[in-house]
Amino acid sequence: MADPQAAEELFAGFTPQAMWDMVMAGSPAPDLAVYRSPAFAAAYRRALDTAFAQGPAGYARDTALAMGRWGIDFSAVTVPVDVWYGELDTTHSPDQGATLSSRLPTATRHTVPGAGGALLWTHAEEILRTLLERI
């Protein structure tokens, strides 16, 4: 979906179950292995229940804002930026951060082979190590 307004309208009707179903239907096998593990699944479902407790409007608006024009002069960014994507992640960015990375003069794009969008859970150590090296 490339239309922020249409996305906001779609997600305005979401429930925790609808979000769970969307994530499970659109995730590659490496992510599903994480998401379906009993401990993670229980924590994720609690997080979804909490996130949607006041309704889906916040998630819907956040999605529309993320998809829209940001109004940022990317060339003015002078701090190091690491952009991480799993090779199999087709959900979070159509081009796995290539366009965003190309607009940031200090960006380093990391594409993790065989990984999906669950990088914060499957590759946290590598991501945090890289971050710590920057400071």
Short mmCIF file of C-alpha atoms in Angstrom, two decimals:
data_model
loop_
_atom_site.label_atom_id
_atom_site.label_comp_id
_atom_site.label_asym_id
_atom_site.label_seq_id
_atom_site.Cartn_x
_atom_site.Cartn_y
_atom_site.Cartn_z
CA MET A 1 0.00 0.00 0.00
CA ALA A 2 1.47 3.35 -1.05
CA ASP A 3 -1.33 5.69 0.03
CA PRO A 4 -0.95 7.01 3.61
CA GLN A 5 -4.61 8.09 3.82
CA ALA A 6 -5.86 4.69 2.63
CA ALA A 7 -3.57 2.97 5.14
CA GLU A 8 -4.89 5.13 7.97
CA GLU A 9 -8.48 4.29 6.99
CA LEU A 10 -7.67 0.58 6.79
CA PHE A 11 -5.88 0.44 10.14
CA ALA A 12 -8.54 2.58 11.85
CA GLY A 13 -10.65 -0.57 12.03
CA PHE A 14 -7.96 -2.83 13.43
CA THR A 15 -8.11 -4.86 16.63
CA PRO A 16 -5.30 -6.66 18.45
CA GLN A 17 -6.40 -9.87 16.73
CA ALA A 18 -6.42 -8.24 13.29
CA MET A 19 -2.90 -6.95 13.87
CA TRP A 20 -1.72 -10.39 15.02
CA ASP A 21 -3.32 -12.00 11.96
CA MET A 22 -1.70 -9.48 9.60
CA VAL A 23 1.74 -9.98 11.12
CA MET A 24 1.44 -13.78 11.06
CA ALA A 25 0.18 -13.81 7.46
CA GLY A 26 2.90 -11.49 6.18
CA SER A 27 5.98 -12.70 8.01
CA PRO A 28 8.71 -14.95 6.62
CA ALA A 29 9.64 -18.21 8.34
CA PRO A 30 12.52 -16.79 10.45
CA ASP A 31 10.15 -14.22 11.97
CA LEU A 32 7.37 -16.74 12.53
CA ALA A 33 9.78 -18.91 14.50
CA VAL A 34 10.21 -15.97 16.89
CA TYR A 35 6.61 -14.74 16.92
CA ARG A 36 5.11 -18.19 17.50
CA SER A 37 7.42 -19.19 20.35
CA PRO A 38 5.16 -19.43 23.43
CA ALA A 39 6.92 -16.80 25.57
CA PHE A 40 7.22 -14.26 22.77
CA ALA A 41 3.66 -14.86 21.51
CA ALA A 42 2.24 -14.30 25.00
CA ALA A 43 4.25 -11.09 25.49
CA TYR A 44 3.39 -9.83 22.00
CA ARG A 45 -0.33 -10.47 22.47
CA ARG A 46 -0.26 -8.60 25.81
CA ALA A 47 1.54 -5.72 24.10
CA LEU A 48 -1.07 -5.64 21.32
CA ASP A 49 -3.91 -5.65 23.86
CA THR A 50 -2.29 -2.74 25.70
CA ALA A 51 -1.47 -0.83 22.51
CA PHE A 52 -5.03 -1.08 21.22
CA ALA A 53 -6.75 -0.59 24.60
CA GLN A 54 -7.82 2.93 23.62
CA GLY A 55 -8.61 1.95 20.05
CA PRO A 56 -6.67 1.73 16.81
CA ALA A 57 -6.51 5.46 15.94
CA GLY A 58 -2.97 5.91 17.29
CA TYR A 59 -1.56 3.02 15.30
CA ALA A 60 -3.47 4.10 12.20
CA ARG A 61 -2.16 7.67 12.44
CA ASP A 62 1.40 6.55 13.18
CA THR A 63 1.35 4.37 10.07
CA ALA A 64 0.04 7.23 7.90
CA LEU A 65 2.74 9.57 9.24
CA ALA A 66 5.48 7.01 8.62
CA MET A 67 4.28 6.53 5.04
CA GLY A 68 3.90 10.24 4.25
CA ARG A 69 6.41 12.97 3.50
CA TRP A 70 8.50 13.74 6.54
CA GLY A 71 9.54 17.32 5.76
CA ILE A 72 13.11 16.70 6.89
CA ASP A 73 16.23 17.94 5.14
CA PHE A 74 18.03 14.60 5.13
CA SER A 75 21.22 16.21 3.84
CA ALA A 76 21.43 18.15 7.12
CA VAL A 77 21.80 14.99 9.18
CA THR A 78 25.42 14.83 10.30
CA VAL A 79 25.44 12.03 12.87
CA PRO A 80 26.09 8.42 11.91
CA VAL A 81 22.91 6.52 11.09
CA ASP A 82 22.60 2.75 10.83
CA VAL A 83 19.62 1.43 8.87
CA TRP A 84 18.91 -2.26 9.52
CA TYR A 85 16.74 -4.62 7.48
CA GLY A 86 16.44 -8.35 7.17
CA GLU A 87 16.89 -9.66 3.64
CA LEU A 88 13.48 -11.35 3.84
CA ASP A 89 11.64 -8.33 5.30
CA THR A 90 9.13 -7.15 2.71
CA THR A 91 6.85 -5.44 5.23
CA HIS A 92 8.68 -2.49 6.75
CA SER A 93 10.09 -0.93 3.60
CA PRO A 94 9.49 -1.86 -0.04
CA ASP A 95 13.20 -1.47 -0.81
CA GLN A 96 14.55 -2.50 2.59
CA GLY A 97 15.72 0.98 3.44
CA ALA A 98 17.73 1.60 0.26
CA THR A 99 15.98 4.89 -0.55
CA LEU A 100 16.14 6.16 3.02
CA SER A 101 19.81 5.23 3.29
CA SER A 102 20.63 6.93 0.01
CA ARG A 103 19.09 10.19 1.26
CA LEU A 104 21.09 10.25 4.50
CA PRO A 105 24.69 11.24 3.83
CA THR A 106 25.95 9.48 6.95
CA ALA A 107 23.87 6.30 6.67
CA THR A 108 25.20 2.78 6.66
CA ARG A 109 22.64 0.28 5.43
CA HIS A 110 22.82 -3.21 6.89
CA THR A 111 20.93 -6.03 5.20
CA VAL A 112 21.05 -9.25 7.21
CA PRO A 113 20.98 -12.38 5.03
CA GLY A 114 18.23 -14.88 5.81
CA ALA A 115 16.57 -12.58 8.37
CA GLY A 116 13.14 -11.04 8.37
CA GLY A 117 11.74 -8.01 10.17
CA ALA A 118 12.25 -9.37 13.69
CA LEU A 119 15.85 -8.12 13.79
CA LEU A 120 15.52 -6.54 17.21
CA TRP A 121 14.88 -10.00 18.63
CA THR A 122 17.06 -12.12 16.35
CA HIS A 123 20.06 -9.80 15.92
CA ALA A 124 19.92 -7.48 18.92
CA GLU A 125 23.51 -8.15 19.95
CA GLU A 126 24.90 -7.21 16.53
CA ILE A 127 22.73 -4.08 16.31
CA LEU A 128 23.62 -2.93 19.82
CA ARG A 129 27.32 -3.69 19.31
CA THR A 130 27.28 -1.49 16.20
CA LEU A 131 25.52 1.27 18.12
CA LEU A 132 28.02 1.09 20.96
CA GLU A 133 30.89 1.33 18.48
CA ARG A 134 29.44 4.67 17.32
CA ILE A 135 29.68 6.33 20.72
#
